[in-house]
Structures are given as C-alpha cells and as structure tokens.
PDB file of C-alpha atoms in Angstrom:
ATOM      1  CA  UNK A   1      37.705  -7.566 -54.660  1.00 54.00           C
ATOM      2  CA  UNK A   2      37.055 -10.158 -57.362  1.00 61.00           C
ATOM      3  CA  UNK A   3      37.011 -13.819 -56.377  1.00 59.00           C
ATOM      4  CA  UNK A   4      40.199 -14.637 -58.327  1.00 61.00           C
ATOM      5  CA  UNK A   5      42.093 -11.699 -56.776  1.00 66.00           C
ATOM      6  CA  UNK A   6      40.820 -12.643 -53.298  1.00 60.00           C
ATOM      7  CA  UNK A   7      41.992 -16.233 -53.825  1.00 62.00           C
ATOM      8  CA  UNK A   8      45.477 -15.005 -54.818  1.00 62.00           C
ATOM      9  CA  UNK A   9      45.585 -12.709 -51.787  1.00 64.00           C
ATOM     10  CA  UNK A  10      44.572 -15.521 -49.422  1.00 65.00           C
ATOM     11  CA  UNK A  11      47.107 -17.905 -50.962  1.00 63.00           C
ATOM     12  CA  UNK A  12      49.839 -15.269 -50.587  1.00 63.00           C
ATOM     13  CA  UNK A  13      48.919 -14.783 -46.941  1.00 61.00           C
ATOM     14  CA  UNK A  14      48.841 -18.531 -46.286  1.00 64.00           C
ATOM     15  CA  UNK A  15      52.328 -18.943 -47.722  1.00 59.00           C
ATOM     16  CA  UNK A  16      53.889 -15.834 -46.218  1.00 57.00           C
ATOM     17  CA  UNK A  17      52.543 -15.682 -42.686  1.00 52.00           C
ATOM     18  CA  UNK A  18      53.967 -17.758 -39.916  1.00 46.00           C
ATOM     19  CA  UNK A  19      53.983 -17.622 -36.139  1.00 42.00           C
ATOM     20  CA  UNK A  20      57.611 -16.523 -35.873  1.00 42.00           C
ATOM     21  CA  UNK A  21      57.697 -13.361 -37.915  1.00 42.00           C
ATOM     22  CA  UNK A  22      56.117 -11.074 -40.421  1.00 41.00           C
ATOM     23  CA  UNK A  23      56.382 -11.685 -44.192  1.00 43.00           C
ATOM     24  CA  UNK A  24      58.751  -8.754 -44.594  1.00 45.00           C
ATOM     25  CA  UNK A  25      60.961  -9.344 -41.561  1.00 44.00           C
ATOM     26  CA  UNK A  26      60.970 -13.013 -40.551  1.00 44.00           C
ATOM     27  CA  UNK A  27      62.973 -12.446 -37.369  1.00 44.00           C
ATOM     28  CA  UNK A  28      60.677  -9.758 -35.955  1.00 46.00           C
ATOM     29  CA  UNK A  29      57.687 -11.013 -33.940  1.00 49.00           C
ATOM     30  CA  UNK A  30      54.215 -10.338 -35.233  1.00 49.00           C
ATOM     31  CA  UNK A  31      52.045  -8.045 -33.173  1.00 51.00           C
ATOM     32  CA  UNK A  32      48.316  -8.810 -33.103  1.00 50.00           C
ATOM     33  CA  UNK A  33      47.407  -5.104 -33.379  1.00 51.00           C
ATOM     34  CA  UNK A  34      49.306  -4.741 -36.656  1.00 53.00           C
ATOM     35  CA  UNK A  35      47.601  -7.702 -38.301  1.00 63.00           C
ATOM     36  CA  UNK A  36      44.334  -7.711 -40.148  1.00 82.00           C
ATOM     37  CA  UNK A  37      41.597  -9.963 -38.800  1.00 86.00           C
ATOM     38  CA  UNK A  38      42.165 -12.455 -41.641  1.00 87.00           C
ATOM     39  CA  UNK A  39      45.921 -12.587 -41.042  1.00 87.00           C
ATOM     40  CA  UNK A  40      45.329 -13.181 -37.348  1.00 89.00           C
ATOM     41  CA  UNK A  41      42.893 -16.005 -38.109  1.00 93.00           C
ATOM     42  CA  UNK A  42      45.357 -17.578 -40.553  1.00 92.00           C
ATOM     43  CA  UNK A  43      48.075 -17.572 -37.897  1.00 92.00           C
ATOM     44  CA  UNK A  44      45.714 -19.072 -35.320  1.00 95.00           C
ATOM     45  CA  UNK A  45      44.542 -21.618 -37.905  1.00 95.00           C
ATOM     46  CA  UNK A  46      48.133 -22.627 -38.640  1.00 95.00           C
ATOM     47  CA  UNK A  47      48.714 -23.109 -34.911  1.00 96.00           C
ATOM     48  CA  UNK A  48      45.613 -25.334 -34.707  1.00 96.00           C
ATOM     49  CA  UNK A  49      46.836 -27.365 -37.689  1.00 96.00           C
ATOM     50  CA  UNK A  50      50.280 -27.844 -36.181  1.00 94.00           C
ATOM     51  CA  UNK A  51      48.822 -28.939 -32.831  1.00 95.00           C
ATOM     52  CA  UNK A  52      46.619 -31.590 -34.433  1.00 96.00           C
ATOM     53  CA  UNK A  53      49.340 -32.628 -36.870  1.00 93.00           C
ATOM     54  CA  UNK A  54      51.615 -33.418 -33.940  1.00 91.00           C
ATOM     55  CA  UNK A  55      48.772 -35.351 -32.305  1.00 92.00           C
ATOM     56  CA  UNK A  56      48.294 -37.415 -35.486  1.00 89.00           C
ATOM     57  CA  UNK A  57      51.665 -39.094 -34.878  1.00 84.00           C
ATOM     58  CA  UNK A  58      50.532 -40.773 -31.647  1.00 85.00           C
ATOM     59  CA  UNK A  59      48.010 -43.371 -32.934  1.00 83.00           C
ATOM     60  CA  UNK A  60      50.754 -44.907 -35.068  1.00 75.00           C
ATOM     61  CA  UNK A  61      52.469 -46.182 -31.943  1.00 75.00           C
ATOM     62  CA  UNK A  62      49.517 -48.433 -31.111  1.00 76.00           C
ATOM     63  CA  UNK A  63      50.588 -51.934 -32.209  1.00 71.00           C
ATOM     64  CA  UNK A  64      47.044 -53.037 -33.112  1.00 73.00           C
ATOM     65  CA  UNK A  65      46.454 -53.022 -36.893  1.00 70.00           C
ATOM     66  CA  UNK A  66      43.846 -50.601 -38.276  1.00 73.00           C
ATOM     67  CA  UNK A  67      43.086 -48.956 -34.885  1.00 79.00           C
ATOM     68  CA  UNK A  68      44.882 -45.779 -35.952  1.00 77.00           C
ATOM     69  CA  UNK A  69      42.453 -45.105 -38.819  1.00 78.00           C
ATOM     70  CA  UNK A  70      39.391 -44.189 -36.688  1.00 85.00           C
ATOM     71  CA  UNK A  71      41.600 -42.319 -34.240  1.00 88.00           C
ATOM     72  CA  UNK A  72      43.114 -40.201 -37.024  1.00 86.00           C
ATOM     73  CA  UNK A  73      39.638 -39.664 -38.451  1.00 86.00           C
ATOM     74  CA  UNK A  74      38.564 -38.300 -35.048  1.00 91.00           C
ATOM     75  CA  UNK A  75      41.632 -36.038 -34.993  1.00 94.00           C
ATOM     76  CA  UNK A  76      40.653 -34.648 -38.416  1.00 91.00           C
ATOM     77  CA  UNK A  77      37.094 -33.942 -37.244  1.00 92.00           C
ATOM     78  CA  UNK A  78      38.281 -32.202 -34.060  1.00 95.00           C
ATOM     79  CA  UNK A  79      40.778 -30.090 -36.031  1.00 96.00           C
ATOM     80  CA  UNK A  80      38.162 -29.029 -38.575  1.00 94.00           C
ATOM     81  CA  UNK A  81      35.716 -28.190 -35.770  1.00 94.00           C
ATOM     82  CA  UNK A  82      38.330 -25.856 -34.234  1.00 96.00           C
ATOM     83  CA  UNK A  83      39.179 -24.220 -37.571  1.00 96.00           C
ATOM     84  CA  UNK A  84      35.466 -23.782 -38.387  1.00 94.00           C
ATOM     85  CA  UNK A  85      34.812 -22.148 -35.012  1.00 95.00           C
ATOM     86  CA  UNK A  86      37.772 -19.819 -35.581  1.00 95.00           C
ATOM     87  CA  UNK A  87      36.026 -18.530 -38.727  1.00 95.00           C
ATOM     88  CA  UNK A  88      32.539 -18.654 -37.119  1.00 94.00           C
ATOM     89  CA  UNK A  89      31.366 -21.306 -39.584  1.00 93.00           C
ATOM     90  CA  UNK A  90      28.645 -23.794 -38.807  1.00 89.00           C
ATOM     91  CA  UNK A  91      29.981 -27.273 -38.189  1.00 87.00           C
ATOM     92  CA  UNK A  92      28.295 -30.545 -39.017  1.00 86.00           C
ATOM     93  CA  UNK A  93      30.144 -33.705 -37.993  1.00 85.00           C
ATOM     94  CA  UNK A  94      28.265 -35.740 -40.605  1.00 87.00           C
ATOM     95  CA  UNK A  95      29.212 -33.370 -43.450  1.00 87.00           C
ATOM     96  CA  UNK A  96      32.829 -33.284 -42.277  1.00 86.00           C
ATOM     97  CA  UNK A  97      32.967 -37.108 -42.239  1.00 82.00           C
ATOM     98  CA  UNK A  98      31.763 -37.228 -45.837  1.00 85.00           C
ATOM     99  CA  UNK A  99      34.147 -34.469 -46.937  1.00 84.00           C
ATOM    100  CA  UNK A 100      37.154 -35.957 -45.122  1.00 79.00           C
ATOM    101  CA  UNK A 101      36.488 -39.361 -46.677  1.00 78.00           C
ATOM    102  CA  UNK A 102      36.238 -37.836 -50.152  1.00 78.00           C
ATOM    103  CA  UNK A 103      39.478 -35.902 -49.602  1.00 76.00           C
ATOM    104  CA  UNK A 104      41.357 -39.033 -48.582  1.00 70.00           C
ATOM    105  CA  UNK A 105      39.858 -40.887 -51.551  1.00 72.00           C
ATOM    106  CA  UNK A 106      41.339 -38.272 -53.893  1.00 66.00           C
ATOM    107  CA  UNK A 107      44.771 -39.397 -52.816  1.00 65.00           C
ATOM    108  CA  UNK A 108      44.059 -42.626 -54.630  1.00 59.00           C
ATOM    109  CA  UNK A 109      46.361 -45.586 -54.776  1.00 51.00           C
ATOM    110  CA  UNK A 110      49.335 -43.922 -53.056  1.00 53.00           C
ATOM    111  CA  UNK A 111      47.417 -43.529 -49.815  1.00 57.00           C
ATOM    112  CA  UNK A 112      45.734 -46.929 -50.009  1.00 55.00           C
ATOM    113  CA  UNK A 113      48.932 -48.827 -50.818  1.00 52.00           C
ATOM    114  CA  UNK A 114      50.995 -46.996 -48.194  1.00 54.00           C
ATOM    115  CA  UNK A 115      48.344 -47.496 -45.538  1.00 54.00           C
ATOM    116  CA  UNK A 116      47.864 -51.178 -46.361  1.00 56.00           C
ATOM    117  CA  UNK A 117      51.593 -51.891 -46.289  1.00 56.00           C
ATOM    118  CA  UNK A 118      51.841 -50.153 -42.931  1.00 56.00           C
ATOM    119  CA  UNK A 119      49.052 -52.254 -41.430  1.00 54.00           C
ATOM    120  CA  UNK A 120      50.481 -55.475 -42.855  1.00 59.00           C
ATOM    121  CA  UNK A 121      53.807 -54.593 -41.237  1.00 58.00           C
ATOM    122  CA  UNK A 122      52.111 -54.509 -37.818  1.00 58.00           C
ATOM    123  CA  UNK A 123      51.320 -58.235 -38.156  1.00 58.00           C
ATOM    124  CA  UNK A 124      54.997 -59.197 -38.316  1.00 62.00           C
ATOM    125  CA  UNK A 125      56.157 -59.980 -34.754  1.00 62.00           C
ATOM    126  CA  UNK A 126      58.727 -57.568 -33.248  1.00 61.00           C
ATOM    127  CA  UNK A 127      60.135 -56.166 -36.486  1.00 59.00           C
ATOM    128  CA  UNK A 128      56.747 -55.205 -37.940  1.00 58.00           C
ATOM    129  CA  UNK A 129      55.709 -52.986 -35.047  1.00 57.00           C
ATOM    130  CA  UNK A 130      58.956 -51.050 -35.205  1.00 59.00           C
ATOM    131  CA  UNK A 131      58.852 -50.766 -39.008  1.00 60.00           C
ATOM    132  CA  UNK A 132      55.271 -49.511 -39.002  1.00 58.00           C
ATOM    133  CA  UNK A 133      56.171 -46.784 -36.496  1.00 59.00           C
ATOM    134  CA  UNK A 134      58.565 -45.346 -39.076  1.00 61.00           C
ATOM    135  CA  UNK A 135      56.245 -45.780 -42.079  1.00 60.00           C
ATOM    136  CA  UNK A 136      52.844 -44.677 -40.798  1.00 59.00           C
ATOM    137  CA  UNK A 137      53.448 -41.242 -39.294  1.00 69.00           C
ATOM    138  CA  UNK A 138      54.251 -39.694 -42.657  1.00 75.00           C
ATOM    139  CA  UNK A 139      50.839 -40.723 -43.997  1.00 79.00           C
ATOM    140  CA  UNK A 140      48.749 -39.674 -40.992  1.00 82.00           C
ATOM    141  CA  UNK A 141      50.746 -36.488 -40.432  1.00 87.00           C
ATOM    142  CA  UNK A 142      50.654 -35.608 -44.131  1.00 87.00           C
ATOM    143  CA  UNK A 143      46.896 -36.139 -44.420  1.00 87.00           C
ATOM    144  CA  UNK A 144      46.121 -34.240 -41.205  1.00 91.00           C
ATOM    145  CA  UNK A 145      48.316 -31.319 -42.256  1.00 94.00           C
ATOM    146  CA  UNK A 146      46.877 -31.221 -45.788  1.00 92.00           C
ATOM    147  CA  UNK A 147      43.241 -31.425 -44.681  1.00 92.00           C
ATOM    148  CA  UNK A 148      43.837 -28.597 -42.211  1.00 95.00           C
ATOM    149  CA  UNK A 149      45.571 -26.419 -44.803  1.00 95.00           C
ATOM    150  CA  UNK A 150      42.850 -27.006 -47.403  1.00 93.00           C
ATOM    151  CA  UNK A 151      40.095 -25.981 -45.003  1.00 94.00           C
ATOM    152  CA  UNK A 152      42.090 -23.029 -43.708  1.00 95.00           C
ATOM    153  CA  UNK A 153      42.354 -21.765 -47.282  1.00 94.00           C
ATOM    154  CA  UNK A 154      38.688 -22.498 -48.005  1.00 94.00           C
ATOM    155  CA  UNK A 155      37.457 -20.673 -44.892  1.00 94.00           C
ATOM    156  CA  UNK A 156      39.897 -17.800 -45.530  1.00 92.00           C
ATOM    157  CA  UNK A 157      38.290 -17.345 -48.935  1.00 91.00           C
ATOM    158  CA  UNK A 158      34.885 -17.049 -47.287  1.00 91.00           C
ATOM    159  CA  UNK A 159      33.755 -20.624 -47.958  1.00 91.00           C
ATOM    160  CA  UNK A 160      31.804 -22.875 -45.635  1.00 90.00           C
ATOM    161  CA  UNK A 161      31.541 -26.604 -45.036  1.00 87.00           C
ATOM    162  CA  UNK A 162      28.382 -26.703 -47.147  1.00 87.00           C
ATOM    163  CA  UNK A 163      29.963 -25.241 -50.308  1.00 89.00           C
ATOM    164  CA  UNK A 164      33.280 -27.126 -50.068  1.00 89.00           C
ATOM    165  CA  UNK A 165      34.319 -28.888 -53.281  1.00 86.00           C
ATOM    166  CA  UNK A 166      37.493 -30.994 -53.215  1.00 82.00           C
ATOM    167  CA  UNK A 167      37.960 -30.516 -56.973  1.00 83.00           C
ATOM    168  CA  UNK A 168      38.879 -26.892 -56.287  1.00 86.00           C
ATOM    169  CA  UNK A 169      41.722 -27.992 -54.001  1.00 87.00           C
ATOM    170  CA  UNK A 170      43.135 -31.191 -55.587  1.00 82.00           C
ATOM    171  CA  UNK A 171      46.545 -29.771 -56.457  1.00 85.00           C
ATOM    172  CA  UNK A 172      46.807 -27.767 -53.248  1.00 90.00           C
ATOM    173  CA  UNK A 173      45.890 -30.831 -51.169  1.00 88.00           C
ATOM    174  CA  UNK A 174      48.593 -32.986 -52.785  1.00 85.00           C
ATOM    175  CA  UNK A 175      51.146 -30.187 -52.386  1.00 90.00           C
ATOM    176  CA  UNK A 176      50.282 -29.793 -48.697  1.00 92.00           C
ATOM    177  CA  UNK A 177      50.267 -33.580 -48.207  1.00 87.00           C
ATOM    178  CA  UNK A 178      53.846 -33.788 -49.486  1.00 86.00           C
ATOM    179  CA  UNK A 179      54.835 -30.824 -47.302  1.00 90.00           C
ATOM    180  CA  UNK A 180      53.169 -32.421 -44.279  1.00 88.00           C
ATOM    181  CA  UNK A 181      54.903 -35.753 -44.862  1.00 83.00           C
ATOM    182  CA  UNK A 182      58.306 -34.101 -44.821  1.00 83.00           C
ATOM    183  CA  UNK A 183      57.375 -31.802 -41.938  1.00 77.00           C
ATOM    184  CA  UNK A 184      57.786 -34.512 -39.340  1.00 68.00           C
ATOM    185  CA  UNK A 185      60.230 -36.823 -41.049  1.00 65.00           C
ATOM    186  CA  UNK A 186      63.080 -38.266 -39.019  1.00 48.00           C
ATOM    187  CA  UNK A 187      65.597 -35.798 -40.421  1.00 43.00           C
ATOM    188  CA  UNK A 188      63.601 -32.901 -38.929  1.00 46.00           C
ATOM    189  CA  UNK A 189      63.146 -34.379 -35.455  1.00 47.00           C
TER     190      UNK A 189
END
C-alpha cells in the first residue's frame, strides 16, 4: 500500500472506530477477534488518550500559579510512553520532551495568551481561583487530547518518535485541540 493510501486508511480508522461500536453499526459492540491488529491498537490508544485527558483536568484545581504546567507535561510524557509501548516503539523521555515542547509552541499566541491569563487569574484572591478552574481545563485537556491523537496517528502510520515531524500534523493537531477543548466543556459534564 502506498504511503498516501495508508495515511488515508489510518485517518479513516481513527475517525470511524470508537470503543462503543463498529463503524458500520455504532450500537453493536466491537469484538476483538473481528478487528485487525491496527484497529485494536487504535481502540486501545484512544482509551489511553481518554484516560490521560481526564487526568489532565486535575492539576488545574491546584491554586498555586504555574504548578500545573510541569504536572501536565508529566501527564503528556506518561501518555506518550503508554501509546509508544502499545505500538512497540522505543521511547526516549528526552526526545518526547523536545517534541512535546515543539508541539505546544506550534499553538502560538492562543496557547500562550490563554495560559498566561489563567495563571494571572489564580493571583486574584477568592474569585481568581474559581475563575481559573473554569478557564484552564480546556487548555490542558485540549493539548493532552491533541498530543495523544497526533502520536496515535503517527504510530498507526508506522512512524516512530525519532522520525516525528510536527509540520506533518499541524492542521490535525489544531483540529484535535479544538475537539479536545470541547470534549470536557461544562455543557458535556
């Protein structure tokens, strides 16, 4: 299969598979025996992403400014370690730190401004702590979800941590970031 066709096939699988049903019949449960190895790994990868995405909400409840950044960074590293092991890829914490930082830098001013405003809010007595609890989770949840989805797609295509290039996933990352932000918004809880 050509690389472009494989990429389309992986993207189709990422969008169509979920843990509740098959692409054809969403209400019927998926059976492991009926799935290909890649489909099974994508489902497991999505479960890993959702577990860590839920965990990424928690550091935002700490009232100390800027303490949530290293905690979320650690969550990203742990999530990527689990996804890499799912696909039997070698894992280097140092490489993942560099890659994760470059991914977050691609978000540019939106991420920096949103994050800074959130941390400034924490300095305001009483009101600031409550306001930051509502503002911050969308950023940390969105970034955790998007980073997980980008690496799930990259590993599904046969890539590794060594040959990862964020330029290949810019649009997909921003799309998944927006999806992740809305995933755990107040209207969905």
